[in-house]
PDB file of C-alpha atoms in Angstrom:
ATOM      1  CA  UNK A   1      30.821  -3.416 -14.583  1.00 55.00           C
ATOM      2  CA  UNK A   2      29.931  -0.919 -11.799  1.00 79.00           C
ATOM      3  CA  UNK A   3      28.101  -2.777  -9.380  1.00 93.00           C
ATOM      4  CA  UNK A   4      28.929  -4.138  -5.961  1.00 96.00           C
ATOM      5  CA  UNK A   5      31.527  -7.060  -6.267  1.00 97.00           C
ATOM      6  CA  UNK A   6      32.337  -9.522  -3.916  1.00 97.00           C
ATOM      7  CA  UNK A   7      35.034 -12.464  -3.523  1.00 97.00           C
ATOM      8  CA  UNK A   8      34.848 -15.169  -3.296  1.00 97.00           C
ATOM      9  CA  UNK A   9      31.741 -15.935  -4.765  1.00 97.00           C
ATOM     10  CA  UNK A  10      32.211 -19.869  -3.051  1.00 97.00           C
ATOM     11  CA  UNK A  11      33.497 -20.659   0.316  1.00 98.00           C
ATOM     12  CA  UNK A  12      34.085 -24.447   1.827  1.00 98.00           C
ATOM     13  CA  UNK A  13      36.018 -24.209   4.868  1.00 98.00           C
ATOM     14  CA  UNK A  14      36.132 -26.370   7.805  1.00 98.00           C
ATOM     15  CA  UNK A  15      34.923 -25.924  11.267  1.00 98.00           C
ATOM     16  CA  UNK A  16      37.119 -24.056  13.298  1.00 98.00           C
ATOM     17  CA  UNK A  17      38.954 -22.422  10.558  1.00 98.00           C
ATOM     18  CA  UNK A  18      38.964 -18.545  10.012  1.00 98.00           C
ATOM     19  CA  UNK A  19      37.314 -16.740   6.659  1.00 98.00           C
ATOM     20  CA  UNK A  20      37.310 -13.024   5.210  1.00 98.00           C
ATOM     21  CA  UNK A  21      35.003 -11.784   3.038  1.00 98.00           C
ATOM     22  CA  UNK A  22      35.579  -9.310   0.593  1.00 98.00           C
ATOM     23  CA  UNK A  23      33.492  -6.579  -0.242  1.00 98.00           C
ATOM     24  CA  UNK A  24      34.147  -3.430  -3.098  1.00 97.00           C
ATOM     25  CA  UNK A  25      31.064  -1.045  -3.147  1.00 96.00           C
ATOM     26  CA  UNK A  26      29.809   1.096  -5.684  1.00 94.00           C
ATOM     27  CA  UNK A  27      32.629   3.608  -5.641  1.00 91.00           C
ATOM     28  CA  UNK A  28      30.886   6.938  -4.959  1.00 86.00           C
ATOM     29  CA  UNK A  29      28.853   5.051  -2.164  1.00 90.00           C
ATOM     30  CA  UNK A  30      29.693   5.855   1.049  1.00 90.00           C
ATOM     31  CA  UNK A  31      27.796   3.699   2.963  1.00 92.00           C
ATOM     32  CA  UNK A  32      27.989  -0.149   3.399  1.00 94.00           C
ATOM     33  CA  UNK A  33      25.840  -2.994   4.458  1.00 94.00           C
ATOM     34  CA  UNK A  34      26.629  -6.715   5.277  1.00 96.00           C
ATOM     35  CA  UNK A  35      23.418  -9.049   4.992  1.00 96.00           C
ATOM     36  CA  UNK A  36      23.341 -12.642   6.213  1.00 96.00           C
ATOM     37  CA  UNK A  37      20.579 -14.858   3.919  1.00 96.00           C
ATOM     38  CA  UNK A  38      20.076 -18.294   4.773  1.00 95.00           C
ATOM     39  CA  UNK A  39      17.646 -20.990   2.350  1.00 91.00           C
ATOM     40  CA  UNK A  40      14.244 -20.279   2.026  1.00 89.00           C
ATOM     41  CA  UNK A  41      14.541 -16.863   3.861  1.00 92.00           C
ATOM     42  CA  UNK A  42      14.995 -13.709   3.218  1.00 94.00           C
ATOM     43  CA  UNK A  43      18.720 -11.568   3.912  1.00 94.00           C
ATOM     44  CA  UNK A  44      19.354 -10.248   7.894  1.00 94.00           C
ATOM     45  CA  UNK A  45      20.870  -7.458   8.508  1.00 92.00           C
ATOM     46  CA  UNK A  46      24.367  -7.978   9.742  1.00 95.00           C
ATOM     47  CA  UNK A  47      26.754  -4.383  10.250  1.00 95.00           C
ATOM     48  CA  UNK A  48      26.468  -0.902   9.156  1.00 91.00           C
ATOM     49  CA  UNK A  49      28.986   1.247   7.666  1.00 93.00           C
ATOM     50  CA  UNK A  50      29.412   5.212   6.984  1.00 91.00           C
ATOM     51  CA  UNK A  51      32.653   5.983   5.583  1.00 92.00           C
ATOM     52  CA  UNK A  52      35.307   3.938   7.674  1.00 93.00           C
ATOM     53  CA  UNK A  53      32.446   3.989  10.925  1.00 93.00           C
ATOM     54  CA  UNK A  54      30.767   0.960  12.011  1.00 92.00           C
ATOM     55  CA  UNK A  55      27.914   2.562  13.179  1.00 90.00           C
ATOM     56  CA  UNK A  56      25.538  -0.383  14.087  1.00 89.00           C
ATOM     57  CA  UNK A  57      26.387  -4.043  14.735  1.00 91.00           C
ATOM     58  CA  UNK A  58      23.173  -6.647  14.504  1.00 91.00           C
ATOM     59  CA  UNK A  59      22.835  -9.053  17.829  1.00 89.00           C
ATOM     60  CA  UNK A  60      23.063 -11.626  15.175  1.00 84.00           C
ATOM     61  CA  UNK A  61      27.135 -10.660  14.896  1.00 86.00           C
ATOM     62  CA  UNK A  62      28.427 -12.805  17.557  1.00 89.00           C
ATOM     63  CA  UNK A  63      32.261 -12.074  18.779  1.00 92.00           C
ATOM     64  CA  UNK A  64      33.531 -14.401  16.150  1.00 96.00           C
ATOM     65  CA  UNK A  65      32.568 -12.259  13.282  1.00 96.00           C
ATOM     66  CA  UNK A  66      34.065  -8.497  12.631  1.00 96.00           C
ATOM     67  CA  UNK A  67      33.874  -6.444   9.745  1.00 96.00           C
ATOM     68  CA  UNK A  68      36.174  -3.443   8.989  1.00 96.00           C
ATOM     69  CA  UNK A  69      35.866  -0.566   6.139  1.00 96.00           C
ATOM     70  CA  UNK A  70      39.398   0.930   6.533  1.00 92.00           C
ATOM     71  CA  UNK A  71      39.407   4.357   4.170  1.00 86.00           C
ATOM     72  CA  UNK A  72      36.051   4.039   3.598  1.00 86.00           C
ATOM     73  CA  UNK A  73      36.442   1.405   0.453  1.00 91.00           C
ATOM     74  CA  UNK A  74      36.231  -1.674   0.313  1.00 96.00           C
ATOM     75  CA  UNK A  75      34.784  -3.965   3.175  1.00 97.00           C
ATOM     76  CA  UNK A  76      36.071  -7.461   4.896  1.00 98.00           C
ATOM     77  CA  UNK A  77      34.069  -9.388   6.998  1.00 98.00           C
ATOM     78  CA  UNK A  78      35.652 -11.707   8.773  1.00 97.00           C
ATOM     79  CA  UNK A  79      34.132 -15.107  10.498  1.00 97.00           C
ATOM     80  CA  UNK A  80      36.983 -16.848  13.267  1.00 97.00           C
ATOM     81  CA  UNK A  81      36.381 -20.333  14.553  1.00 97.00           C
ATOM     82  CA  UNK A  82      33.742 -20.740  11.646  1.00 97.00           C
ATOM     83  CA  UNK A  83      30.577 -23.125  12.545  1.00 97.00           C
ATOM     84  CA  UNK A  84      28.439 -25.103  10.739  1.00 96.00           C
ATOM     85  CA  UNK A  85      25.474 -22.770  11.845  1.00 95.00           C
ATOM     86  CA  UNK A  86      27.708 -19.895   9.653  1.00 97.00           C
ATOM     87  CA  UNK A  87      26.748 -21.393   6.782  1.00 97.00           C
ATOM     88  CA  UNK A  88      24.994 -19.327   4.761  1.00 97.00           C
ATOM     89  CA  UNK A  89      24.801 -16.547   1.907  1.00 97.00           C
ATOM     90  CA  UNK A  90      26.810 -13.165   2.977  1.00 98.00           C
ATOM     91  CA  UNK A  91      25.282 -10.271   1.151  1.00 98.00           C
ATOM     92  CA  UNK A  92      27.036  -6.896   0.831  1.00 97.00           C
ATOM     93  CA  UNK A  93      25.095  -3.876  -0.546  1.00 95.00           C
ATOM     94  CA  UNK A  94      25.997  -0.318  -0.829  1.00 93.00           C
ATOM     95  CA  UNK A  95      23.971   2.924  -1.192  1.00 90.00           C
ATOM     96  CA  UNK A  96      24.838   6.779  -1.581  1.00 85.00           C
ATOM     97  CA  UNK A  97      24.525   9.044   1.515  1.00 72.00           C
ATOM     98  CA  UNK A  98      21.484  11.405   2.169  1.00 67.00           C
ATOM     99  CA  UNK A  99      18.180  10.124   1.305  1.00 58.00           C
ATOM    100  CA  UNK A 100      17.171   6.760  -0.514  1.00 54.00           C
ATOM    101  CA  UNK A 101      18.536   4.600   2.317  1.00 56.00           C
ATOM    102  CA  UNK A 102      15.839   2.211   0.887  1.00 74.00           C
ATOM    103  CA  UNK A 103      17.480   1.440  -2.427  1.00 85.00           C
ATOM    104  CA  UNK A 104      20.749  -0.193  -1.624  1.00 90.00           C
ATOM    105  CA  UNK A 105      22.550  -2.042  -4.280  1.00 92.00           C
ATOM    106  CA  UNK A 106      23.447  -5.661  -3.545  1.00 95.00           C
ATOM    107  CA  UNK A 107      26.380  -8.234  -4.995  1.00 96.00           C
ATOM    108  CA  UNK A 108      26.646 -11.132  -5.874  1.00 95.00           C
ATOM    109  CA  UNK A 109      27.322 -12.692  -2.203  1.00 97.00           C
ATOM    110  CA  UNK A 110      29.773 -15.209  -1.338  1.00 98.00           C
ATOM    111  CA  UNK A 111      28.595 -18.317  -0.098  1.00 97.00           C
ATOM    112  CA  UNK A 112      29.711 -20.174   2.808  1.00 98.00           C
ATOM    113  CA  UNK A 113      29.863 -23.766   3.491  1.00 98.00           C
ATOM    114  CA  UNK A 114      31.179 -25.040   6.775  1.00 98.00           C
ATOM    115  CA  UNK A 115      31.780 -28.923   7.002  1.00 97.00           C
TER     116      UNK A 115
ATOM    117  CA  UNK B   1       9.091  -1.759  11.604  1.00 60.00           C
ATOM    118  CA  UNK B   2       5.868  -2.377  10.582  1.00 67.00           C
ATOM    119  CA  UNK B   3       4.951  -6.503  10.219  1.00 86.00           C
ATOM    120  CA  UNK B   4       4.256  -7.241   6.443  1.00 92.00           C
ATOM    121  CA  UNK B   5       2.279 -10.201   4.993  1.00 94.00           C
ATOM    122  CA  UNK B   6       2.508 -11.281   1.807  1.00 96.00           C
ATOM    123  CA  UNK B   7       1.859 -14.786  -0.205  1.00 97.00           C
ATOM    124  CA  UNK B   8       4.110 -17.625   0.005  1.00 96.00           C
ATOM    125  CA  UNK B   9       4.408 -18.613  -3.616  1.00 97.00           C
ATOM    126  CA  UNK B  10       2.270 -17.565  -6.822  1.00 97.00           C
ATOM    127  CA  UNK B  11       2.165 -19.140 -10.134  1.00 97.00           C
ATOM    128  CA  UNK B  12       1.960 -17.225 -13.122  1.00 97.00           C
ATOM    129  CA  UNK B  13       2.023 -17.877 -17.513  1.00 97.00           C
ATOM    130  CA  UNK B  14       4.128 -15.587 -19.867  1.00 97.00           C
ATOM    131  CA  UNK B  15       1.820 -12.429 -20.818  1.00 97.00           C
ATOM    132  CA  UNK B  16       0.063 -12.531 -18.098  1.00 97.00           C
ATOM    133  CA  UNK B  17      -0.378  -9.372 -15.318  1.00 97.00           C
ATOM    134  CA  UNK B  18       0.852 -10.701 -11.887  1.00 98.00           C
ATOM    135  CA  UNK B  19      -0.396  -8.711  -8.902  1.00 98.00           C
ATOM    136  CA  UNK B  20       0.973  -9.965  -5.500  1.00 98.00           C
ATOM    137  CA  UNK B  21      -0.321  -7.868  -2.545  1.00 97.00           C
ATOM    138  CA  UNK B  22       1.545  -7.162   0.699  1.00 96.00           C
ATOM    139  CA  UNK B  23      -0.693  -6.399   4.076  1.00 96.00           C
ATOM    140  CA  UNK B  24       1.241  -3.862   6.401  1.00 93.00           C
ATOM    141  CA  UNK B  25      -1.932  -3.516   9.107  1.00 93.00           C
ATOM    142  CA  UNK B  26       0.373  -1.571  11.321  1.00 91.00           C
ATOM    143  CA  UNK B  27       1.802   0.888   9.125  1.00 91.00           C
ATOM    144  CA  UNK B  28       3.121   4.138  10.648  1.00 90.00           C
ATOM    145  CA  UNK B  29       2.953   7.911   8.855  1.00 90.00           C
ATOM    146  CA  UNK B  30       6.708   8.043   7.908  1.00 87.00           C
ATOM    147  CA  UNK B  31       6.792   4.530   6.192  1.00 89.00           C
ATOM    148  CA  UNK B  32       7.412   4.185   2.673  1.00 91.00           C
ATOM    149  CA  UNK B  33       7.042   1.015   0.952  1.00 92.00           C
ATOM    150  CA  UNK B  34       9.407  -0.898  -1.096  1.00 93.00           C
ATOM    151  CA  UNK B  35       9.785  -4.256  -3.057  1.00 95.00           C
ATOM    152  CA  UNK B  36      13.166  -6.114  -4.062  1.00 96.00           C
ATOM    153  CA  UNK B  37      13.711  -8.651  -6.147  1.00 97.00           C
ATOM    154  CA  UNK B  38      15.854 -11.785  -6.100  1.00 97.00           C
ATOM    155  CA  UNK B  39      17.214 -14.397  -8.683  1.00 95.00           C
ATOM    156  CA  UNK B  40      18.793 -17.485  -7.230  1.00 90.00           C
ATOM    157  CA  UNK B  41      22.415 -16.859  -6.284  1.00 87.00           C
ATOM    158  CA  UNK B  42      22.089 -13.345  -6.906  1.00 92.00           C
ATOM    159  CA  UNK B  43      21.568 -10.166  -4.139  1.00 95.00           C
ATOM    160  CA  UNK B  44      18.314  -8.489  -4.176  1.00 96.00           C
ATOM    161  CA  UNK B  45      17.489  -5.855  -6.889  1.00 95.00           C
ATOM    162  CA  UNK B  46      15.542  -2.691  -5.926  1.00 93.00           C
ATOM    163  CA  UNK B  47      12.381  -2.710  -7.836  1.00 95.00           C
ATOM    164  CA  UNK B  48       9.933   0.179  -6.407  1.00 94.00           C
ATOM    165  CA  UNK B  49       9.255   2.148  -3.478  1.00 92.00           C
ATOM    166  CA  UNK B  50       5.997   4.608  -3.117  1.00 92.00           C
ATOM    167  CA  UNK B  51       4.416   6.187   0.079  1.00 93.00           C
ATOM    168  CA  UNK B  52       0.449   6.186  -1.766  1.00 91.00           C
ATOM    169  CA  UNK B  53      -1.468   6.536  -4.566  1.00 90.00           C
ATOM    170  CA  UNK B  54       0.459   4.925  -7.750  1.00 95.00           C
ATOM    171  CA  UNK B  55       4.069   4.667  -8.394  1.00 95.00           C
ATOM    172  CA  UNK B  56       5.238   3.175 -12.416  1.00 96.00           C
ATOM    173  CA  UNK B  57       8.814   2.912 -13.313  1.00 95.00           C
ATOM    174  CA  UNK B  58       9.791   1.035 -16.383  1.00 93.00           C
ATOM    175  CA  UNK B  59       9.427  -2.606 -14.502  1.00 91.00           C
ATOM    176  CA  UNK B  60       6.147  -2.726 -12.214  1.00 96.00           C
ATOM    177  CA  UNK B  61       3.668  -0.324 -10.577  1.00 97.00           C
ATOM    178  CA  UNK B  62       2.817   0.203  -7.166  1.00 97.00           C
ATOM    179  CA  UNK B  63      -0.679   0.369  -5.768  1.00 97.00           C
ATOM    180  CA  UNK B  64      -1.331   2.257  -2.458  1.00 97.00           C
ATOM    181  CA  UNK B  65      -4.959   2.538  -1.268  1.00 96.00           C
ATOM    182  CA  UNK B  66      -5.699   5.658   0.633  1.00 95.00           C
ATOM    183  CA  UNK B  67      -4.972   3.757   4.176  1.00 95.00           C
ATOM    184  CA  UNK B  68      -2.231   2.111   3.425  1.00 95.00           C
ATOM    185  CA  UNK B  69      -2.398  -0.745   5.319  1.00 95.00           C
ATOM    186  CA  UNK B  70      -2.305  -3.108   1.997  1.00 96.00           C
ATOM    187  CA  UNK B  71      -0.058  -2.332  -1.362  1.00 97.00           C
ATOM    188  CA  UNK B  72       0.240  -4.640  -4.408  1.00 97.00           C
ATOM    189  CA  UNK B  73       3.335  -4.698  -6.863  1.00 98.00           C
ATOM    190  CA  UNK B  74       1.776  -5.561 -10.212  1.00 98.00           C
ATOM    191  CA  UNK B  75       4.531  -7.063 -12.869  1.00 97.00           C
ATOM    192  CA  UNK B  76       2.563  -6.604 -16.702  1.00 94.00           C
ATOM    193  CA  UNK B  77       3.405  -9.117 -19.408  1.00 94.00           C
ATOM    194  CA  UNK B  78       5.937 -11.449 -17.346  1.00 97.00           C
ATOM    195  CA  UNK B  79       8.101 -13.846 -19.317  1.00 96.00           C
ATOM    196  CA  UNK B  80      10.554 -16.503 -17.820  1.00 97.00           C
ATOM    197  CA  UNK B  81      12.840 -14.073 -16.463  1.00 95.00           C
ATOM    198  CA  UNK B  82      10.273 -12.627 -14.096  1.00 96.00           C
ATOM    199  CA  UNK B  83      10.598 -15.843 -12.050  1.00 97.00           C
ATOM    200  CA  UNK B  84      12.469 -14.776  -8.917  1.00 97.00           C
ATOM    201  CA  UNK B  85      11.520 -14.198  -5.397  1.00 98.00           C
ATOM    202  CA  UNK B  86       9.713 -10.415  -4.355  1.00 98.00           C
ATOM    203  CA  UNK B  87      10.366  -8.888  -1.094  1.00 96.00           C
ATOM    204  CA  UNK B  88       7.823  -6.287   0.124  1.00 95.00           C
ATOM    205  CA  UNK B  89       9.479  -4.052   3.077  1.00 92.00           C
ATOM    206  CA  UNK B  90       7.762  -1.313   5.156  1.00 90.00           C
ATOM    207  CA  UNK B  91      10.088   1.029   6.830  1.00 85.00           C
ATOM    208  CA  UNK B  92      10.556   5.078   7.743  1.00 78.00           C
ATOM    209  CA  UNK B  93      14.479   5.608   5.581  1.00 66.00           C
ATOM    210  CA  UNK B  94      16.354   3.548   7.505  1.00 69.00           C
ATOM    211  CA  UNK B  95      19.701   1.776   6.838  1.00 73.00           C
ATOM    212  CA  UNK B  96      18.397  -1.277   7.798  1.00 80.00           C
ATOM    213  CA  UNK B  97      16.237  -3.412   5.628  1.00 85.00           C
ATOM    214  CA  UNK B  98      13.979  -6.479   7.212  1.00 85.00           C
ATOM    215  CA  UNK B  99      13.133  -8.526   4.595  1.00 90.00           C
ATOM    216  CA  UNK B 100      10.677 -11.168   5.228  1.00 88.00           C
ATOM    217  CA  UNK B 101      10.519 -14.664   3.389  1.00 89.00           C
ATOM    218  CA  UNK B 102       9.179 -13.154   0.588  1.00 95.00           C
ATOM    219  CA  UNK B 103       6.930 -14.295  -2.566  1.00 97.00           C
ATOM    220  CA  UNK B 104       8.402 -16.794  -4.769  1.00 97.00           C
ATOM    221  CA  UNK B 105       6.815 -16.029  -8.210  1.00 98.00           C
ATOM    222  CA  UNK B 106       7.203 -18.747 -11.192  1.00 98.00           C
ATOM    223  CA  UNK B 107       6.471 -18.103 -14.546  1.00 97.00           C
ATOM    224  CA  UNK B 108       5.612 -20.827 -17.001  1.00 97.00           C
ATOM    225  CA  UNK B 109       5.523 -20.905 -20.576  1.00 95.00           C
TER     226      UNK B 109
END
């Protein structure tokens, strides 16, 4: 399978404990997304990535969370001092660069609990 | 980004046509439109994207009146598997999508 893969698919962690996310993209695309999707609504847009470049961070990506793309690969996003607000589905999607921007190509997502 | 509107939830049978129409009122020239799809515990699947007229691909059509300000995915024949949740999103290219809450569709047999 080509598609966008994530791990882990489940998270339980308690609060105050650190988590990292793993994301591998497509692997000609060079652009990266993280989404956050919580019940009954639709994914937010989290972070931004062309390459290895963060290029835009949402408001909603407090201090505790950071998300790297070193060589342009695969993705972590990492949650510190997790709360129970953090739980939630974390989405990562990937598209080719150029035009299309609209059709990005989602995983599986890992979800979070926090207890 | 321009607002969308679209229905909460729709009901649906097996072989049946299900249309399920997004308003975007405030719609702006370089806007395209686009649905996703999404099955529980999965990431949202591209489905469509058109700027007017008609757009077909192999799994719905797109229906753009002349001003725009309305579309409507129409799914033909849907069977069991059709049940998911359809995102319509209004946006020039962007790397950012805003999804709203979306349109739960449920298919009965």
């Amino acid at each position: 399978d080509t598609g966008v893969s994530q791990d882990p698919r489940h998270k339980i962690t308690k609060r105050g404990q650190n988590v990292t996310f793993r994301c591998d993209p497509i692997s000609e695309h060079n652009r990266l997304y993280w989404y956050r999707q919580t019940l009954g609504q639709g994914p937010e847009f989290l972070t931004y990535f062309q390459n290895e470049a963060q290029l835009e961070k949402s408001r909603l990506l407090s201090d505790r969370f950071s998300a790297e793309r070193p060589k342009g690969s695969f993705s972590t996003l990492e949650i510190q001092r997790t709360e129970q607000g953090d739980s939630a589905m974390y989405l990562c999607a990937s598209s080719p660069g150029g035009t299309g921007g609209y059709e990005q190509y989602f995983g599986p997502g890992t979800r979070l609990t926090v207890t | 980004l321009a607002k969308t509107t679209q229905p909460i939830s729709m009901d649906s049978y097996e072989g049946q046509e299900v249309n399920i129409t997004c308003s975007h009122n405030n719609i702006a020239t370089n806007d395209y439109i686009t649905w996703y799809q999404q099955f529980p515990s999965q990431g949202p699947r591209f489905i469509i994207q058109g700027y007017k007229t008609k757009v077909t691909n192999e799994v719905a059509s797109l229906f753009i009146p002349a001003d725009r300000k309305s579309s409507t995915l129409s799914l033909p024949r849907v069977s069991l598997s059709d049940t998911a949740v359809y995102y319509c999103l209004v946006g020039a290219y962007d790397y950012k999508l805003s999804f709203g809450a979306g349109t739960t569709v449920t298919v009965r047999a």
